[in-house]
Tab-separated table of N, CA and C in Angstrom:
chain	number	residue	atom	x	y	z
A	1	UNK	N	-73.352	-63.813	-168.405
A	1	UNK	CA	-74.477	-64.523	-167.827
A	1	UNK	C	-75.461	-64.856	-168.944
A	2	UNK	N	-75.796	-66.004	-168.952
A	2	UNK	CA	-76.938	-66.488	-169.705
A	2	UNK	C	-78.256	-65.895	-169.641
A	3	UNK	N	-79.005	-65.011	-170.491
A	3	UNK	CA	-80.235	-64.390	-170.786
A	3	UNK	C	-81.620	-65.388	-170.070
A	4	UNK	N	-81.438	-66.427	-169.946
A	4	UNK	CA	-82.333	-67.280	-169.048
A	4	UNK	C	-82.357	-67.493	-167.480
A	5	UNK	N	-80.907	-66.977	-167.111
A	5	UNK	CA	-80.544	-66.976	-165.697
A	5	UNK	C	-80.734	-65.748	-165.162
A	6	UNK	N	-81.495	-64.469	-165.426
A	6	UNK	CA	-82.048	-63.033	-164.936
A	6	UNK	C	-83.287	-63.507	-164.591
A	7	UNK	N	-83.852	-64.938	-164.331
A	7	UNK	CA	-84.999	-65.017	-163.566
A	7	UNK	C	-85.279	-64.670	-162.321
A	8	UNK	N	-85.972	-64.171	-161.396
A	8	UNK	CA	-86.201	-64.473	-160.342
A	8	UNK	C	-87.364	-65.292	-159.657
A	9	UNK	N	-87.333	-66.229	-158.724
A	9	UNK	CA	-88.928	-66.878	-158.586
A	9	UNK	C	-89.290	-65.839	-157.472
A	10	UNK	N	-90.535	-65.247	-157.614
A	10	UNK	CA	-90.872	-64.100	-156.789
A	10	UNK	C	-92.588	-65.558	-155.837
A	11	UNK	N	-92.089	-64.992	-154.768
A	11	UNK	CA	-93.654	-65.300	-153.660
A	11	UNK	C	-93.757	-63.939	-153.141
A	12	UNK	N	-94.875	-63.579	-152.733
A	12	UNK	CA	-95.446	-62.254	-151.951
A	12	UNK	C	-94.462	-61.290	-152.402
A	13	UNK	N	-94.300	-61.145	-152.989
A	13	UNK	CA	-93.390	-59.663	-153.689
A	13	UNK	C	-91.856	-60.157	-153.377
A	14	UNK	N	-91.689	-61.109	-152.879
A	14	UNK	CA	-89.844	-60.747	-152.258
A	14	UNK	C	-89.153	-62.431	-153.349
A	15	UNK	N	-88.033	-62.178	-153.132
A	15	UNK	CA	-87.476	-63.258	-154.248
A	15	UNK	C	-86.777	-64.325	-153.266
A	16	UNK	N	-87.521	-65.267	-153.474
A	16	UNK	CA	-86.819	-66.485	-153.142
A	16	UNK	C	-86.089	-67.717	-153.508
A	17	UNK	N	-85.570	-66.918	-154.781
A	17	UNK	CA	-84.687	-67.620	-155.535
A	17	UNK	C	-84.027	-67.209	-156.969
A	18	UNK	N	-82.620	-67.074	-156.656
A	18	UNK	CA	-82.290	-66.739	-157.416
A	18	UNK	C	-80.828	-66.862	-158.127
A	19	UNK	N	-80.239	-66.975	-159.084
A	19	UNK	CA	-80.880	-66.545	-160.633
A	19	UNK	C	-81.730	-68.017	-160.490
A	20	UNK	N	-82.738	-68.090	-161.767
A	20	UNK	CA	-83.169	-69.281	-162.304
A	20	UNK	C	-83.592	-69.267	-163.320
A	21	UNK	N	-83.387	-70.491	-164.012
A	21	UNK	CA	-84.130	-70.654	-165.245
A	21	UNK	C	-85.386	-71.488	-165.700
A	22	UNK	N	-86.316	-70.455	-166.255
A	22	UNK	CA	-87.694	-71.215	-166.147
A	22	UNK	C	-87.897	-71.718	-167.465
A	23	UNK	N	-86.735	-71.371	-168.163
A	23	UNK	CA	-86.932	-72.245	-169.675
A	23	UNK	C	-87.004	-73.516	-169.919
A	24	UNK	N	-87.257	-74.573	-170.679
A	24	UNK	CA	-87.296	-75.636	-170.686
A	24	UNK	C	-87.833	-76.112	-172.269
A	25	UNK	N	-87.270	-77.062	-172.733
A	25	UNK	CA	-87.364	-77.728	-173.708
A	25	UNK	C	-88.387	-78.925	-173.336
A	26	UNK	N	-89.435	-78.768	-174.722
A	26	UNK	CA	-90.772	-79.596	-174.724
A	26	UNK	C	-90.426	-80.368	-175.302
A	27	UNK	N	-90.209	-81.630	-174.201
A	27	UNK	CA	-89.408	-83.047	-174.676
A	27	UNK	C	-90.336	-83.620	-176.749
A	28	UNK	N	-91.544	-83.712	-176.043
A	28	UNK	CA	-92.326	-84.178	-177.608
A	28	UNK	C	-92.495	-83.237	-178.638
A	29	UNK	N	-92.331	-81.856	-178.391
A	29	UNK	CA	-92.545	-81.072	-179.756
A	29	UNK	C	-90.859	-80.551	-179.822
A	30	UNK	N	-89.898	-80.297	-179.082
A	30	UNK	CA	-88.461	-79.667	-179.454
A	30	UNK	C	-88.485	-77.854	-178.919
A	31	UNK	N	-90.140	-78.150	-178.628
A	31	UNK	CA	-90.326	-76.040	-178.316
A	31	UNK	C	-89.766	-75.756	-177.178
A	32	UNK	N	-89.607	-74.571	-177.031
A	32	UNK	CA	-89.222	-74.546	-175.576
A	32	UNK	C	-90.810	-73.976	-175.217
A	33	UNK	N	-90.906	-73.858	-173.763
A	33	UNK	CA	-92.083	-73.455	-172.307
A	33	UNK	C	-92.432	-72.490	-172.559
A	34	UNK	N	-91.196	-71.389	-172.838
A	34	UNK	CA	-91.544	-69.800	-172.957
A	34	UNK	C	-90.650	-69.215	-174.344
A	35	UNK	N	-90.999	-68.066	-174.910
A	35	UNK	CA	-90.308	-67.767	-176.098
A	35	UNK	C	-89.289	-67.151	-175.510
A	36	UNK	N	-87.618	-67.029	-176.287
A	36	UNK	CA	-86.923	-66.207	-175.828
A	36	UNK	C	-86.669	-65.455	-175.538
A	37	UNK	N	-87.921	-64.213	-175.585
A	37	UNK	CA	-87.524	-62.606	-174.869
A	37	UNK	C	-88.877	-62.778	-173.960
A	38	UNK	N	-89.414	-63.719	-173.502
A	38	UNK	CA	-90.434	-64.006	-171.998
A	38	UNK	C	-89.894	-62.884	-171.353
A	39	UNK	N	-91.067	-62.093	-171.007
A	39	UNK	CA	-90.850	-61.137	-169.594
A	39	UNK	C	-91.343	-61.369	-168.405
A	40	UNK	N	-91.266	-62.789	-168.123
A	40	UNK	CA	-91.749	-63.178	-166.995
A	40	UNK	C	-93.133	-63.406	-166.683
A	41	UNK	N	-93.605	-64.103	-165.729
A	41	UNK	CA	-95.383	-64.137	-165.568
A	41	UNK	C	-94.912	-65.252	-164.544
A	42	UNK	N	-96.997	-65.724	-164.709
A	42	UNK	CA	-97.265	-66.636	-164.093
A	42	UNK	C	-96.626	-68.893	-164.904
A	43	UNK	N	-95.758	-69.456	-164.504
A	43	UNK	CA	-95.645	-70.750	-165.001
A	43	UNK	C	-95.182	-71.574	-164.062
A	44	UNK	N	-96.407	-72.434	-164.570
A	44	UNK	CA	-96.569	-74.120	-163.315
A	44	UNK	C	-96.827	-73.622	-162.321
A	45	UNK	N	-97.924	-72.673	-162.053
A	45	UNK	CA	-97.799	-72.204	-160.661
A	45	UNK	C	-97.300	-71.380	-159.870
A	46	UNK	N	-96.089	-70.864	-160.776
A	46	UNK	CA	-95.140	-69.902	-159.638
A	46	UNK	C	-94.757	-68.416	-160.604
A	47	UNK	N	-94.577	-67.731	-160.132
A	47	UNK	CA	-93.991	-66.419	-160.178
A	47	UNK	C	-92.439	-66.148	-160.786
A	48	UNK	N	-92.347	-65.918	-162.327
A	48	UNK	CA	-90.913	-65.859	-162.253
A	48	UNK	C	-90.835	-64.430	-163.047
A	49	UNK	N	-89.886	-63.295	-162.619
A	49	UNK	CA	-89.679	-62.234	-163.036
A	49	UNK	C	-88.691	-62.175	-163.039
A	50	UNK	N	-88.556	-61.353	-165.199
A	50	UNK	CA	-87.006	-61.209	-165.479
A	50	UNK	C	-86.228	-60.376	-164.714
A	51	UNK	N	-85.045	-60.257	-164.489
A	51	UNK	CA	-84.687	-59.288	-163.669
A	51	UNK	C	-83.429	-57.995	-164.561
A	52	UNK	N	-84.076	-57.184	-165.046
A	52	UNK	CA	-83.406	-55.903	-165.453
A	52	UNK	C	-81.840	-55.756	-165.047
A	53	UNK	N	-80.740	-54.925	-165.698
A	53	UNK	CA	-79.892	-54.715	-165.589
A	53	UNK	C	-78.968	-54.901	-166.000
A	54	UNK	N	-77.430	-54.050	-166.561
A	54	UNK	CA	-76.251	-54.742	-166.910
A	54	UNK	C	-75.002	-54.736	-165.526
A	55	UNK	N	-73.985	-55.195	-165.134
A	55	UNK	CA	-73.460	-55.259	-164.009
A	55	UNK	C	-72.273	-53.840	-164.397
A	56	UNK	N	-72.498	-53.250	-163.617
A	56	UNK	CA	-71.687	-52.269	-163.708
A	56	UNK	C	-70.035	-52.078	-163.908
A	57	UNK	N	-69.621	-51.472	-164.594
A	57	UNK	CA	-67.920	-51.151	-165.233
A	57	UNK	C	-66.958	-50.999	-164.317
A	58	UNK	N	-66.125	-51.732	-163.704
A	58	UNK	CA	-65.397	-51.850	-162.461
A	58	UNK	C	-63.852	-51.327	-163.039
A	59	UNK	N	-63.477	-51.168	-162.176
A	59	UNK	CA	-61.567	-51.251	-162.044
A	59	UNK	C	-60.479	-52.597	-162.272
A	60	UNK	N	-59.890	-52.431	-162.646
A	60	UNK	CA	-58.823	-53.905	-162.717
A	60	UNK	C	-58.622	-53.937	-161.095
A	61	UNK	N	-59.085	-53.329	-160.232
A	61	UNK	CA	-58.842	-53.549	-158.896
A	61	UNK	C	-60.253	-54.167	-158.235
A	62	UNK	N	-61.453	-53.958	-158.893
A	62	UNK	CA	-62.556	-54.563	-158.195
A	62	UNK	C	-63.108	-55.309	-158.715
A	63	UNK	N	-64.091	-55.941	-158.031
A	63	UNK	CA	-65.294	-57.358	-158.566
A	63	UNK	C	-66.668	-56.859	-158.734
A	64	UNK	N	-67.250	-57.864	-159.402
A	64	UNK	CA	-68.777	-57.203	-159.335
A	64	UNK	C	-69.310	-58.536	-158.597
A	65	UNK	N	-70.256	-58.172	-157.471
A	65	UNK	CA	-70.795	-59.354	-156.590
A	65	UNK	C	-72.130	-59.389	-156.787
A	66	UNK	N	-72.956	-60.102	-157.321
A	66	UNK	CA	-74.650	-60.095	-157.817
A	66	UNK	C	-75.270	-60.339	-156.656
A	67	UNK	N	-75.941	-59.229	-156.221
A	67	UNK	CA	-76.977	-59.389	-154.671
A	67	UNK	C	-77.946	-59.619	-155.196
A	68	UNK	N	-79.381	-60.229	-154.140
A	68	UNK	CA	-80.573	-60.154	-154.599
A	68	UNK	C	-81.022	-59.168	-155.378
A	69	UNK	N	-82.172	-59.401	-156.326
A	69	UNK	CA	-82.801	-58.338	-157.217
A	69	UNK	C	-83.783	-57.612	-156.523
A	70	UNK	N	-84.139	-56.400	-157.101
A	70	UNK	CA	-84.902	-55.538	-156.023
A	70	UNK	C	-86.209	-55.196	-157.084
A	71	UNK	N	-86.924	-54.665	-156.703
A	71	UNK	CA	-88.330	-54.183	-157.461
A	71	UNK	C	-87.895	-52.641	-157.515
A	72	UNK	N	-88.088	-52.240	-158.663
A	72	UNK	CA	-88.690	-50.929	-159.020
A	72	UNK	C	-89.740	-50.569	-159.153
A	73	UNK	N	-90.417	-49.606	-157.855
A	73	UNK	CA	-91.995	-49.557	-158.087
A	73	UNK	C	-92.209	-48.265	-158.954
A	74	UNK	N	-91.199	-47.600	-158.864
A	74	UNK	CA	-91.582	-46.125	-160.140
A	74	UNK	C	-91.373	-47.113	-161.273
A	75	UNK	N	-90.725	-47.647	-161.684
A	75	UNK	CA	-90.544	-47.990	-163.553
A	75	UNK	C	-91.359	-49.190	-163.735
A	76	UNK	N	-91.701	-50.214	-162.459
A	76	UNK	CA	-92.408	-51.524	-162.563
A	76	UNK	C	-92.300	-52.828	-163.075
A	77	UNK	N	-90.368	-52.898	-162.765
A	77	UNK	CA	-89.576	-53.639	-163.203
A	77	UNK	C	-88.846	-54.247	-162.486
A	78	UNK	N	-88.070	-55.335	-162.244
A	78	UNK	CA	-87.409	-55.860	-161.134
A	78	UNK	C	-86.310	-55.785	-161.852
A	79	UNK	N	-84.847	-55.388	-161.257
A	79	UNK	CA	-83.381	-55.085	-161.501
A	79	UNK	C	-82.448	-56.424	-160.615
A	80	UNK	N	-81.569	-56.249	-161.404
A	80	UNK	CA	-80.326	-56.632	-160.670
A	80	UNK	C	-79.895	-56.526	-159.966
A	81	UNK	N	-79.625	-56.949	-158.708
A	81	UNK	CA	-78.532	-55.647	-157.359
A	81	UNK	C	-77.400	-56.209	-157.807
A	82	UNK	N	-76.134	-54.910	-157.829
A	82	UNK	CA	-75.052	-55.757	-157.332
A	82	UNK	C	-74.098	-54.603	-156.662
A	83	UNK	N	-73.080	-55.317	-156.011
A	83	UNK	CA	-72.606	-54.813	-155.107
A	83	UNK	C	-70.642	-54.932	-155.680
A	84	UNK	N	-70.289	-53.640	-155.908
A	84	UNK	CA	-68.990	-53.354	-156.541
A	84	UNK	C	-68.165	-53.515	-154.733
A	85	UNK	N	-66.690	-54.680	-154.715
A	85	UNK	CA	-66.508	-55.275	-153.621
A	85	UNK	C	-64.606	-54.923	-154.397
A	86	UNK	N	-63.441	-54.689	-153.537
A	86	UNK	CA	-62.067	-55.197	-154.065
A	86	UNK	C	-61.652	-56.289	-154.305
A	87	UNK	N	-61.267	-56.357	-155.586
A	87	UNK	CA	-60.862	-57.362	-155.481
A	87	UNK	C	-59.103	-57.739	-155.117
A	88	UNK	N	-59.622	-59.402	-154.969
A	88	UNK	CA	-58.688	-60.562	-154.044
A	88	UNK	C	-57.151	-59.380	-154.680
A	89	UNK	N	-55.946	-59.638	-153.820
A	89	UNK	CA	-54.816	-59.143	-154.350
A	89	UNK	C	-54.001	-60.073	-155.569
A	90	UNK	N	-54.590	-61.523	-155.881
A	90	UNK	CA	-54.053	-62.406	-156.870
A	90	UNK	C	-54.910	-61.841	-157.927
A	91	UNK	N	-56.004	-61.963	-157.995
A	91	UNK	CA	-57.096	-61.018	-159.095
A	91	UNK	C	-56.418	-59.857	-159.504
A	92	UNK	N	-55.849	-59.033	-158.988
A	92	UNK	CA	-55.817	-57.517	-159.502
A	92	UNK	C	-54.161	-57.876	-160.036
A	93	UNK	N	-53.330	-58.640	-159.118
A	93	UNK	CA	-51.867	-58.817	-159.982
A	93	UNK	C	-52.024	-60.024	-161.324
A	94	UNK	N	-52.718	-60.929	-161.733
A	94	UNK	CA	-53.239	-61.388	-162.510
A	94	UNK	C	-53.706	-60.491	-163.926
A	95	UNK	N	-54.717	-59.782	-163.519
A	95	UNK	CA	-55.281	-58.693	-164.155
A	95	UNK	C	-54.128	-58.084	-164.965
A	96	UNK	N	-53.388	-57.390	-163.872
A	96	UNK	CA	-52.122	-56.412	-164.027
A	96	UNK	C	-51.300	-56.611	-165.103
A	97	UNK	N	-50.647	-58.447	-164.975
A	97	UNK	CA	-49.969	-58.849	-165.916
A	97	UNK	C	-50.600	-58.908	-167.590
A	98	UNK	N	-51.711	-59.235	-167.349
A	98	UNK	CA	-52.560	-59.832	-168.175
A	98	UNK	C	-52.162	-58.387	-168.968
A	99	UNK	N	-53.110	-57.305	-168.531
A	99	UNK	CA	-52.788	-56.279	-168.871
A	99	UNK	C	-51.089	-55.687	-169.426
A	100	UNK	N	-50.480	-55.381	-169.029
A	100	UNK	CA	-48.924	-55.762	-169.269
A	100	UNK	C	-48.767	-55.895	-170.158
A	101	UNK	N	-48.636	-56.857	-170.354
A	101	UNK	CA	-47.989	-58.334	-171.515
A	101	UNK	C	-48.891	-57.571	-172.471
A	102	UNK	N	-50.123	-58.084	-172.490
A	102	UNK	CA	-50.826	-57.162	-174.120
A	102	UNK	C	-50.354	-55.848	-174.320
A	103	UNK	N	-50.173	-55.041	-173.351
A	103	UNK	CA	-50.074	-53.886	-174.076
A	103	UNK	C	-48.292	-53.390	-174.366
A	104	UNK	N	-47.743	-54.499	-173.589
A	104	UNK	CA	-46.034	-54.580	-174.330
A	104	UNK	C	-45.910	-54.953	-176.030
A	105	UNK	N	-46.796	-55.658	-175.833
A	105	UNK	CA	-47.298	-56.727	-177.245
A	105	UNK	C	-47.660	-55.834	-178.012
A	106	UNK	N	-48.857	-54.866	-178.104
A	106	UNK	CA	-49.357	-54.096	-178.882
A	106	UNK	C	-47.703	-52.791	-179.305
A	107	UNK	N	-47.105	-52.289	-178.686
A	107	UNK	CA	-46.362	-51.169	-178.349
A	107	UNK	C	-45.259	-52.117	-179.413
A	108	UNK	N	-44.537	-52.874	-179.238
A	108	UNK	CA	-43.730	-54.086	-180.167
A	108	UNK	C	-44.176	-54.136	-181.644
A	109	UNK	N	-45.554	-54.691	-181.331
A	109	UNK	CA	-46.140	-54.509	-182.738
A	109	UNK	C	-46.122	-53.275	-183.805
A	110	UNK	N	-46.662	-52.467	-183.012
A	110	UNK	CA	-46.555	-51.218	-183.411
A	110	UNK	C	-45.049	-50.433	-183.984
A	111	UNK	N	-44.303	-50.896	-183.124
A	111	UNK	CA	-43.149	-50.087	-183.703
A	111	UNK	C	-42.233	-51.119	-184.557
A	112	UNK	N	-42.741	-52.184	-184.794
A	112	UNK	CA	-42.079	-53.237	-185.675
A	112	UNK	C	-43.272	-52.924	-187.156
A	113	UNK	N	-44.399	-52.729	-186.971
A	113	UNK	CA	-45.142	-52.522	-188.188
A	113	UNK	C	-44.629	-51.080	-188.885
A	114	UNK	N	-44.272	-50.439	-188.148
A	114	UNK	CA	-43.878	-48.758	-188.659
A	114	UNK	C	-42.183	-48.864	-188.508
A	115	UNK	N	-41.623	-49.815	-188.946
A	115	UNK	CA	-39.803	-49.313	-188.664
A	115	UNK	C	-39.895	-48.841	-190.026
A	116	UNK	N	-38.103	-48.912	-189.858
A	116	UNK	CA	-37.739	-48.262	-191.277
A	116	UNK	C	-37.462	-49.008	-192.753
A	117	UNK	N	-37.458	-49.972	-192.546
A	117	UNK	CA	-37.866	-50.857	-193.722
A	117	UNK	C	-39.203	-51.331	-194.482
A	118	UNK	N	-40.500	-50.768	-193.275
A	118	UNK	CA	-41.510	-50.805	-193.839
A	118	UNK	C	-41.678	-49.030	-194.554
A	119	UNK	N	-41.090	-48.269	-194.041
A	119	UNK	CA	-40.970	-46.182	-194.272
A	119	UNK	C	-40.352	-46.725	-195.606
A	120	UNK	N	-39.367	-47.651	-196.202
A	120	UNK	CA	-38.661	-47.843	-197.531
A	120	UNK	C	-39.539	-48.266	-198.223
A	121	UNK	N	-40.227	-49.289	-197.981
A	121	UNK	CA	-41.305	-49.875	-198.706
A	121	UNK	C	-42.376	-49.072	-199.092
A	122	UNK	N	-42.534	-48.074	-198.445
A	122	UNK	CA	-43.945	-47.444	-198.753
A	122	UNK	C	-43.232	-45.826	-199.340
A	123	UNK	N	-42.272	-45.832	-199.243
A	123	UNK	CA	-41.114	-45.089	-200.208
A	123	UNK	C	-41.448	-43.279	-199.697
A	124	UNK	N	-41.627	-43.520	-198.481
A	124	UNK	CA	-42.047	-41.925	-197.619
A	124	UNK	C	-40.556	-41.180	-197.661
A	125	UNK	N	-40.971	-39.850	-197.886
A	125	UNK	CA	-39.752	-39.031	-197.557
A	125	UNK	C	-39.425	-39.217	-196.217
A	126	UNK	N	-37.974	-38.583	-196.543
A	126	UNK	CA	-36.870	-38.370	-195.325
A	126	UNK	C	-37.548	-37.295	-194.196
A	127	UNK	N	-38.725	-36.295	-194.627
A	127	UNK	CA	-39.744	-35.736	-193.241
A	127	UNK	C	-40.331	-36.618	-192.538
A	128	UNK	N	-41.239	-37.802	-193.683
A	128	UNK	CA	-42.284	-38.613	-193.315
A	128	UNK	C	-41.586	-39.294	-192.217
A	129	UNK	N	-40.097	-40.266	-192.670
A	129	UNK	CA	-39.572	-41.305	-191.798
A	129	UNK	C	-39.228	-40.504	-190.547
A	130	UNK	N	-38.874	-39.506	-190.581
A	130	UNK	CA	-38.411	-38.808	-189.046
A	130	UNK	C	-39.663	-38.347	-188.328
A	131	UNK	N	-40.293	-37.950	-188.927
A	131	UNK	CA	-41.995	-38.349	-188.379
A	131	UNK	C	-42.367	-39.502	-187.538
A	132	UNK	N	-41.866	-40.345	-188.273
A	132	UNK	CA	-42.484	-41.591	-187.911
A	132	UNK	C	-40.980	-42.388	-186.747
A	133	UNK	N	-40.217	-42.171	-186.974
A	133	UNK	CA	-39.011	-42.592	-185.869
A	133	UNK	C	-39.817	-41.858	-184.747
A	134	UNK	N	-39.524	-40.504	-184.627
A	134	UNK	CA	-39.967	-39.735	-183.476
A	134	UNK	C	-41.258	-40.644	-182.884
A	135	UNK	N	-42.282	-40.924	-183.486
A	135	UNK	CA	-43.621	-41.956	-183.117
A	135	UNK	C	-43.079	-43.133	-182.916
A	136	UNK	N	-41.912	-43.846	-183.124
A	136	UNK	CA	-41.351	-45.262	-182.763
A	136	UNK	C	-41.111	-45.151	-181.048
A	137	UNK	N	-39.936	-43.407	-181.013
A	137	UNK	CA	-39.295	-43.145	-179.636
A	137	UNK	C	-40.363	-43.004	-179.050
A	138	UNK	N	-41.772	-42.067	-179.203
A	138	UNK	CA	-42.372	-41.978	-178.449
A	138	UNK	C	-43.097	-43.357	-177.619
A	139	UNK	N	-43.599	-44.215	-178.709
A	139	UNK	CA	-44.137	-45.322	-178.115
A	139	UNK	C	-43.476	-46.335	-177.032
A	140	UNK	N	-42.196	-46.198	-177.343
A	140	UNK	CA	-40.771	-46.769	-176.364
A	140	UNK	C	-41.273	-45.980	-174.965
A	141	UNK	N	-41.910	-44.778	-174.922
A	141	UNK	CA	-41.986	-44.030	-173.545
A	141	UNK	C	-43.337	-44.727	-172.986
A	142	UNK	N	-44.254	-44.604	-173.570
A	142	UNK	CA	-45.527	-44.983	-172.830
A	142	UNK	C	-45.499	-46.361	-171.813
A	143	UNK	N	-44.691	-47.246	-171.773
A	143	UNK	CA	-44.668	-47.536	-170.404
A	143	UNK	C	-44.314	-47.192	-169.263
A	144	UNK	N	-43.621	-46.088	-169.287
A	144	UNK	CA	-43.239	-45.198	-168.456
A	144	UNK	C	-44.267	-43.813	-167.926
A	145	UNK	N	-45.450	-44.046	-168.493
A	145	UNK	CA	-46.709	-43.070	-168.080
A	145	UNK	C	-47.174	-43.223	-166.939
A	146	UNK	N	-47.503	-42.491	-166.182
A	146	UNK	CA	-48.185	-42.988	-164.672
A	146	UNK	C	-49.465	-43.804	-165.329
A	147	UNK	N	-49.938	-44.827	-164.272
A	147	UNK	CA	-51.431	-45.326	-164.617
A	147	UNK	C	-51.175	-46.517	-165.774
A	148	UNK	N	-49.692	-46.610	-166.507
A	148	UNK	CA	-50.094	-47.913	-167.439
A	148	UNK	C	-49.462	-48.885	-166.787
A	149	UNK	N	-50.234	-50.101	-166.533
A	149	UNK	CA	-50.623	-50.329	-168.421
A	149	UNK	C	-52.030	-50.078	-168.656
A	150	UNK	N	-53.106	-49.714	-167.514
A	150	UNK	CA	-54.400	-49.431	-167.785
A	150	UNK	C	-54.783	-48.015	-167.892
A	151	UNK	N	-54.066	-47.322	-167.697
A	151	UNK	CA	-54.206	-45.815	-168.306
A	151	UNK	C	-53.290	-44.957	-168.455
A	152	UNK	N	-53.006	-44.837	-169.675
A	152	UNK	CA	-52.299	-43.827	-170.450
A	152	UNK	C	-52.923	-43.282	-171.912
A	153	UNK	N	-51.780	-42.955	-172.255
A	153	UNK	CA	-51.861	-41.993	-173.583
A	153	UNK	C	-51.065	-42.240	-175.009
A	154	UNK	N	-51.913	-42.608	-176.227
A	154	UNK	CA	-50.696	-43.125	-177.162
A	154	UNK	C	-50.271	-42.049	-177.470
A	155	UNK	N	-49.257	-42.246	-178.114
A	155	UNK	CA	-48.442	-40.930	-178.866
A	155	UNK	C	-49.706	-41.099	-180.115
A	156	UNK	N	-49.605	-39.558	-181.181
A	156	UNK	CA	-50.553	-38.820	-181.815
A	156	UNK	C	-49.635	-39.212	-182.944
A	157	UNK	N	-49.837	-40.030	-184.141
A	157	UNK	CA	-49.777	-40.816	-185.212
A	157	UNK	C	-48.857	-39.716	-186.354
A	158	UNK	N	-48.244	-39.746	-186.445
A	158	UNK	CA	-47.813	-38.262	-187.960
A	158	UNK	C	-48.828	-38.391	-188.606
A	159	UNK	N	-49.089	-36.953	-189.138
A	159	UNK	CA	-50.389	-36.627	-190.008
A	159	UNK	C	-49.584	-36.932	-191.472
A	160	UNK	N	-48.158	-36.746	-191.522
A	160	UNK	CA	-47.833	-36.669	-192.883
A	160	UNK	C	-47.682	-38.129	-193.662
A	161	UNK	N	-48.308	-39.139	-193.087
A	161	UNK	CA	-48.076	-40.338	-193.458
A	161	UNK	C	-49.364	-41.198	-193.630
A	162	UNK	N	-50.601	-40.448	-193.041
A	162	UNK	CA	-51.867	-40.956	-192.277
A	162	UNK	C	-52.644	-41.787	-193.659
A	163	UNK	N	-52.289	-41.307	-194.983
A	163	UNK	CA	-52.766	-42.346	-196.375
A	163	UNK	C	-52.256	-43.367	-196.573
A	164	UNK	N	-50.631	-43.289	-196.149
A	164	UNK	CA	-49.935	-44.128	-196.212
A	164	UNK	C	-49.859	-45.508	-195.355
A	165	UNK	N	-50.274	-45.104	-193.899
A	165	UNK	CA	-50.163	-46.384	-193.078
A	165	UNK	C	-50.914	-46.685	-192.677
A	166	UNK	N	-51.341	-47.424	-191.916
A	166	UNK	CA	-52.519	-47.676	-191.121
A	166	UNK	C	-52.802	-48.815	-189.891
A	167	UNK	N	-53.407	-48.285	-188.956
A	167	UNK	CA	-52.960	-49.384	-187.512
A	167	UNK	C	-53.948	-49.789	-186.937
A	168	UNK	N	-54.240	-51.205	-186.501
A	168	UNK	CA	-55.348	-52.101	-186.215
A	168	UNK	C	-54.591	-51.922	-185.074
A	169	UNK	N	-55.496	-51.400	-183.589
A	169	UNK	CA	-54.956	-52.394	-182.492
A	169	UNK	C	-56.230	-53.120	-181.818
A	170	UNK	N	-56.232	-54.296	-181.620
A	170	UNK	CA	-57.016	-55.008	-181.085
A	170	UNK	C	-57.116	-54.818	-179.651
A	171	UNK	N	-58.052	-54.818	-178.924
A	171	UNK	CA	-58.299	-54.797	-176.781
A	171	UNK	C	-58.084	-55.686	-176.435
A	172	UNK	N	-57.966	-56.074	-176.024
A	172	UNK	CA	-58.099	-57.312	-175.206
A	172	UNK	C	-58.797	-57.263	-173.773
């Protein structure tokens, strides 16, 4: 969400509109109306208050749905509502794959960056490479973990190689 769209236009305390943006570019000077970290006030007349909050950390199974914003009268801040809802069954098998596929991808990668022609190249003993096979087989298992492809467990890297190699995995 755009940092300009946590507006709310507030009348008599309650919000009657929302998100909005009260920013605006001053056609003859290039300025904008309000500076970029505005915490809201009085402009043109009306009431606009930023509205607090980040949307909360969901499941590959749920949505986050943005309800009206509410006032905090202990902190004296107006928040975000939102409302954690399931999500659609195309959303979560979408998700699923999405999920999947990268982390087949990563597991591939991984045991193609550590075979045994890269163990020759980096000229590791015959402990190190069986070290590191055993970490090839293991990674072959982790799709087979309950909970993946969104939760599991990697296999634990050989210590006897840990100067020697080294592994980027990117999230997605």
């Amino acid at each position: 969400m755009n940092i300009y769209t946590t507006y709310a236009l507030i009348e008599n305390g309650a919000v009657v509109d929302y998100p909005v943006n009260p920013r605006v570019t001053i056609a003859s000077t290039g300025d904008f109306n309000v500076p970029w970290n505005w915490g809201g006030g009085e402009l043109d007349g009306k009431t606009y208050a930023y509205c607090h909050g980040k949307e909360p950390w969901v499941t590959h199974e749920e949505i986050v749905v943005e309800t009206t914003p509410y006032f905090n009268a202990e902190a004296g801040l107006w928040y975000r509502g939102y409302e954690v809802q399931p999500a659609p069954p195309e959303l979560v098998t979408e998700r699923y794959e999405i999920a999947y596929t990268s982390s087949q991808q990563a597991i591939a990668d991984i045991i193609t960056q550590y075979s045994d022609a890269r163990a020759q190249e980096l000229e590791l003993t015959e402990t190190q490479r069986a070290d590191w096979a055993r970490f090839r087989e293991e990674m072959q298992t982790v799709p087979q973990q309950a909970g993946y492809p969104f939760k599991f467990t990697w296999p634990v890297f050989p210590d006897s190689t840990e100067n020697k190699m080294t592994l980027g995995v990117v999230r997605v």
